[in-house]
């Protein structure tokens, strides 16, 4: 993907948690980007769980056979393993963005996620959400 293009993606799952969806968002973004020959990628997230998990905690979890400091199994291990696999051999910079703080692109990401959840609750089809895919200069959510 070039710097002058924007592609919005989104989705939903039934019977899930916020942490699972935050992880799934990162996984889906990296899977989407994997078809492009990128030398480096920056992932912006408002999830400290994802940010700290992939940049700090995961190394310790691996060394401790996927156990937390309190010796309990790491939650969402399947998703962490998937995310780890997608990051191997990649130059990925993880940047934390505070949620609900007026950061425009983060507010747009939240609107997309909320729309997918709201449409499902209302019993409407998810494909009616207007996701942008095109040149950066025409992106309406700057």
PDB file of C-alpha atoms in Angstrom:
ATOM      1  CA  UNK A   1       0.000   0.000   0.000  1.00  0.00           C
ATOM      2  CA  UNK A   2       1.393   3.378  -0.903  1.00  0.00           C
ATOM      3  CA  UNK A   3       1.447   6.453   1.313  1.00  0.00           C
ATOM      4  CA  UNK A   4      -1.085   8.107  -0.991  1.00  0.00           C
ATOM      5  CA  UNK A   5      -3.758   5.397  -0.578  1.00  0.00           C
ATOM      6  CA  UNK A   6      -6.149   4.654   2.250  1.00  0.00           C
ATOM      7  CA  UNK A   7      -8.117   1.442   2.689  1.00  0.00           C
ATOM      8  CA  UNK A   8     -10.531   1.108   5.601  1.00  0.00           C
ATOM      9  CA  UNK A   9     -11.399  -2.369   6.843  1.00  0.00           C
ATOM     10  CA  UNK A  10     -13.717  -3.554   9.592  1.00  0.00           C
ATOM     11  CA  UNK A  11     -15.577  -6.514  10.958  1.00  0.00           C
ATOM     12  CA  UNK A  12     -17.353  -8.076  13.877  1.00  0.00           C
ATOM     13  CA  UNK A  13     -17.678 -11.319  15.782  1.00  0.00           C
ATOM     14  CA  UNK A  14     -20.408 -12.682  17.973  1.00  0.00           C
ATOM     15  CA  UNK A  15     -19.845 -13.534  21.636  1.00  0.00           C
ATOM     16  CA  UNK A  16     -16.470 -11.835  21.999  1.00  0.00           C
ATOM     17  CA  UNK A  17     -14.593  -9.457  24.266  1.00  0.00           C
ATOM     18  CA  UNK A  18     -13.037  -6.068  23.700  1.00  0.00           C
ATOM     19  CA  UNK A  19      -9.533  -7.538  24.097  1.00  0.00           C
ATOM     20  CA  UNK A  20     -10.230 -10.217  21.487  1.00  0.00           C
ATOM     21  CA  UNK A  21     -11.537  -7.614  19.051  1.00  0.00           C
ATOM     22  CA  UNK A  22      -8.524  -5.346  19.627  1.00  0.00           C
ATOM     23  CA  UNK A  23      -6.221  -8.282  18.861  1.00  0.00           C
ATOM     24  CA  UNK A  24      -8.327  -9.295  15.870  1.00  0.00           C
ATOM     25  CA  UNK A  25      -8.135  -5.755  14.477  1.00  0.00           C
ATOM     26  CA  UNK A  26      -4.321  -5.842  14.572  1.00  0.00           C
ATOM     27  CA  UNK A  27      -4.283  -9.325  13.033  1.00  0.00           C
ATOM     28  CA  UNK A  28      -6.678  -8.340  10.239  1.00  0.00           C
ATOM     29  CA  UNK A  29      -4.704  -5.191   9.476  1.00  0.00           C
ATOM     30  CA  UNK A  30      -1.452  -7.150   9.182  1.00  0.00           C
ATOM     31  CA  UNK A  31      -3.117  -9.869   7.092  1.00  0.00           C
ATOM     32  CA  UNK A  32      -4.515  -7.181   4.783  1.00  0.00           C
ATOM     33  CA  UNK A  33      -1.094  -5.565   4.461  1.00  0.00           C
ATOM     34  CA  UNK A  34       0.716  -8.875   3.883  1.00  0.00           C
ATOM     35  CA  UNK A  35      -0.184  -8.878   0.188  1.00  0.00           C
ATOM     36  CA  UNK A  36       1.790  -5.651  -0.273  1.00  0.00           C
ATOM     37  CA  UNK A  37       5.578  -5.572  -0.389  1.00  0.00           C
ATOM     38  CA  UNK A  38       6.171  -3.220   2.500  1.00  0.00           C
ATOM     39  CA  UNK A  39       9.552  -2.705   4.070  1.00  0.00           C
ATOM     40  CA  UNK A  40       8.152  -1.278   7.281  1.00  0.00           C
ATOM     41  CA  UNK A  41       4.747  -0.758   8.845  1.00  0.00           C
ATOM     42  CA  UNK A  42       3.394   1.385  11.642  1.00  0.00           C
ATOM     43  CA  UNK A  43       0.380   0.128  13.563  1.00  0.00           C
ATOM     44  CA  UNK A  44      -1.485   2.701  15.633  1.00  0.00           C
ATOM     45  CA  UNK A  45      -3.612   1.336  18.458  1.00  0.00           C
ATOM     46  CA  UNK A  46      -5.562   2.726  21.373  1.00  0.00           C
ATOM     47  CA  UNK A  47      -5.270  -0.642  23.105  1.00  0.00           C
ATOM     48  CA  UNK A  48      -2.579  -0.770  25.764  1.00  0.00           C
ATOM     49  CA  UNK A  49      -3.337  -4.495  25.965  1.00  0.00           C
ATOM     50  CA  UNK A  50      -2.261  -5.020  22.342  1.00  0.00           C
ATOM     51  CA  UNK A  51       0.577  -2.489  22.477  1.00  0.00           C
ATOM     52  CA  UNK A  52       2.222  -3.813  25.637  1.00  0.00           C
ATOM     53  CA  UNK A  53       1.341  -7.411  24.847  1.00  0.00           C
ATOM     54  CA  UNK A  54       3.149  -7.501  21.501  1.00  0.00           C
ATOM     55  CA  UNK A  55       6.075  -5.249  22.453  1.00  0.00           C
ATOM     56  CA  UNK A  56       6.756  -6.326  26.051  1.00  0.00           C
ATOM     57  CA  UNK A  57       4.734  -9.130  27.605  1.00  0.00           C
ATOM     58  CA  UNK A  58       4.857 -11.685  24.793  1.00  0.00           C
ATOM     59  CA  UNK A  59       8.569 -12.385  25.253  1.00  0.00           C
ATOM     60  CA  UNK A  60       8.037 -13.266  28.918  1.00  0.00           C
ATOM     61  CA  UNK A  61       4.932 -15.309  28.141  1.00  0.00           C
ATOM     62  CA  UNK A  62       6.915 -17.405  25.693  1.00  0.00           C
ATOM     63  CA  UNK A  63       9.722 -17.966  28.208  1.00  0.00           C
ATOM     64  CA  UNK A  64       7.186 -18.959  30.882  1.00  0.00           C
ATOM     65  CA  UNK A  65       5.321 -21.416  28.622  1.00  0.00           C
ATOM     66  CA  UNK A  66       2.437 -18.986  28.074  1.00  0.00           C
ATOM     67  CA  UNK A  67       1.835 -18.303  31.749  1.00  0.00           C
ATOM     68  CA  UNK A  68       1.317 -14.914  33.366  1.00  0.00           C
ATOM     69  CA  UNK A  69       3.279 -13.615  36.331  1.00  0.00           C
ATOM     70  CA  UNK A  70       0.581 -15.147  38.545  1.00  0.00           C
ATOM     71  CA  UNK A  71       1.140 -18.533  36.829  1.00  0.00           C
ATOM     72  CA  UNK A  72      -2.248 -18.465  35.073  1.00  0.00           C
ATOM     73  CA  UNK A  73      -2.593 -19.302  31.368  1.00  0.00           C
ATOM     74  CA  UNK A  74      -2.330 -16.253  29.100  1.00  0.00           C
ATOM     75  CA  UNK A  75      -5.774 -15.295  27.830  1.00  0.00           C
ATOM     76  CA  UNK A  76      -6.263 -15.249  24.049  1.00  0.00           C
ATOM     77  CA  UNK A  77      -3.084 -17.254  23.435  1.00  0.00           C
ATOM     78  CA  UNK A  78      -4.384 -18.353  20.029  1.00  0.00           C
ATOM     79  CA  UNK A  79      -4.721 -14.740  18.918  1.00  0.00           C
ATOM     80  CA  UNK A  80      -1.352 -13.752  20.380  1.00  0.00           C
ATOM     81  CA  UNK A  81       0.284 -16.616  18.462  1.00  0.00           C
ATOM     82  CA  UNK A  82      -1.414 -15.500  15.271  1.00  0.00           C
ATOM     83  CA  UNK A  83      -0.292 -11.905  15.791  1.00  0.00           C
ATOM     84  CA  UNK A  84       3.236 -13.032  16.622  1.00  0.00           C
ATOM     85  CA  UNK A  85       3.392 -15.108  13.446  1.00  0.00           C
ATOM     86  CA  UNK A  86       2.325 -12.117  11.340  1.00  0.00           C
ATOM     87  CA  UNK A  87       4.999  -9.898  12.889  1.00  0.00           C
ATOM     88  CA  UNK A  88       7.921 -12.303  12.409  1.00  0.00           C
ATOM     89  CA  UNK A  89      10.472 -10.978   9.936  1.00  0.00           C
ATOM     90  CA  UNK A  90       8.604  -7.669   9.642  1.00  0.00           C
ATOM     91  CA  UNK A  91       9.688  -4.191  10.627  1.00  0.00           C
ATOM     92  CA  UNK A  92       6.657  -3.085  12.598  1.00  0.00           C
ATOM     93  CA  UNK A  93       6.514   0.007  14.729  1.00  0.00           C
ATOM     94  CA  UNK A  94       3.727  -0.030  17.315  1.00  0.00           C
ATOM     95  CA  UNK A  95       2.399   3.390  18.333  1.00  0.00           C
ATOM     96  CA  UNK A  96      -0.056   4.033  21.131  1.00  0.00           C
ATOM     97  CA  UNK A  97      -2.811   6.581  20.458  1.00  0.00           C
ATOM     98  CA  UNK A  98      -5.081   7.613  23.327  1.00  0.00           C
ATOM     99  CA  UNK A  99      -8.679   6.578  22.694  1.00  0.00           C
ATOM    100  CA  UNK A 100     -11.553   9.064  22.762  1.00  0.00           C
ATOM    101  CA  UNK A 101      -9.088  11.952  22.819  1.00  0.00           C
ATOM    102  CA  UNK A 102     -10.028  13.640  19.559  1.00  0.00           C
ATOM    103  CA  UNK A 103      -7.364  11.944  17.392  1.00  0.00           C
ATOM    104  CA  UNK A 104      -9.233  12.050  14.080  1.00  0.00           C
ATOM    105  CA  UNK A 105      -8.143   8.747  12.548  1.00  0.00           C
ATOM    106  CA  UNK A 106      -8.621   6.951  15.863  1.00  0.00           C
ATOM    107  CA  UNK A 107     -12.090   8.457  16.141  1.00  0.00           C
ATOM    108  CA  UNK A 108     -12.814   7.161  12.620  1.00  0.00           C
ATOM    109  CA  UNK A 109     -11.590   3.671  13.566  1.00  0.00           C
ATOM    110  CA  UNK A 110     -13.855   3.756  16.611  1.00  0.00           C
ATOM    111  CA  UNK A 111     -16.792   4.872  14.449  1.00  0.00           C
ATOM    112  CA  UNK A 112     -16.192   1.952  12.064  1.00  0.00           C
ATOM    113  CA  UNK A 113     -15.989  -0.571  14.925  1.00  0.00           C
ATOM    114  CA  UNK A 114     -19.087   0.845  16.600  1.00  0.00           C
ATOM    115  CA  UNK A 115     -20.986   0.845  13.313  1.00  0.00           C
ATOM    116  CA  UNK A 116     -20.272  -2.835  12.719  1.00  0.00           C
ATOM    117  CA  UNK A 117     -21.457  -3.665  16.236  1.00  0.00           C
ATOM    118  CA  UNK A 118     -24.546  -1.405  16.018  1.00  0.00           C
ATOM    119  CA  UNK A 119     -25.617  -2.702  12.604  1.00  0.00           C
ATOM    120  CA  UNK A 120     -25.462  -6.265  13.877  1.00  0.00           C
ATOM    121  CA  UNK A 121     -27.498  -5.416  16.959  1.00  0.00           C
ATOM    122  CA  UNK A 122     -30.073  -3.706  14.760  1.00  0.00           C
ATOM    123  CA  UNK A 123     -30.303  -6.816  12.577  1.00  0.00           C
ATOM    124  CA  UNK A 124     -29.095  -4.996   9.459  1.00  0.00           C
ATOM    125  CA  UNK A 125     -26.462  -6.156   7.001  1.00  0.00           C
ATOM    126  CA  UNK A 126     -22.903  -5.097   7.772  1.00  0.00           C
ATOM    127  CA  UNK A 127     -22.033  -4.434   4.143  1.00  0.00           C
ATOM    128  CA  UNK A 128     -24.037  -1.204   4.265  1.00  0.00           C
ATOM    129  CA  UNK A 129     -21.204   0.526   6.170  1.00  0.00           C
ATOM    130  CA  UNK A 130     -19.413   2.958   3.887  1.00  0.00           C
ATOM    131  CA  UNK A 131     -15.706   2.082   4.114  1.00  0.00           C
ATOM    132  CA  UNK A 132     -13.299   4.262   2.188  1.00  0.00           C
ATOM    133  CA  UNK A 133     -10.786   2.817  -0.259  1.00  0.00           C
ATOM    134  CA  UNK A 134      -8.958   5.318  -2.429  1.00  0.00           C
ATOM    135  CA  UNK A 135      -6.534   8.215  -2.677  1.00  0.00           C
ATOM    136  CA  UNK A 136      -5.482   9.989   0.507  1.00  0.00           C
ATOM    137  CA  UNK A 137      -6.263  13.407  -0.993  1.00  0.00           C
ATOM    138  CA  UNK A 138      -9.969  12.511  -1.297  1.00  0.00           C
ATOM    139  CA  UNK A 139     -10.253  10.892   2.147  1.00  0.00           C
ATOM    140  CA  UNK A 140     -13.264  12.532   3.801  1.00  0.00           C
ATOM    141  CA  UNK A 141     -12.237  11.861   7.417  1.00  0.00           C
ATOM    142  CA  UNK A 142      -9.037  13.905   7.713  1.00  0.00           C
TER     143      UNK A 142
END
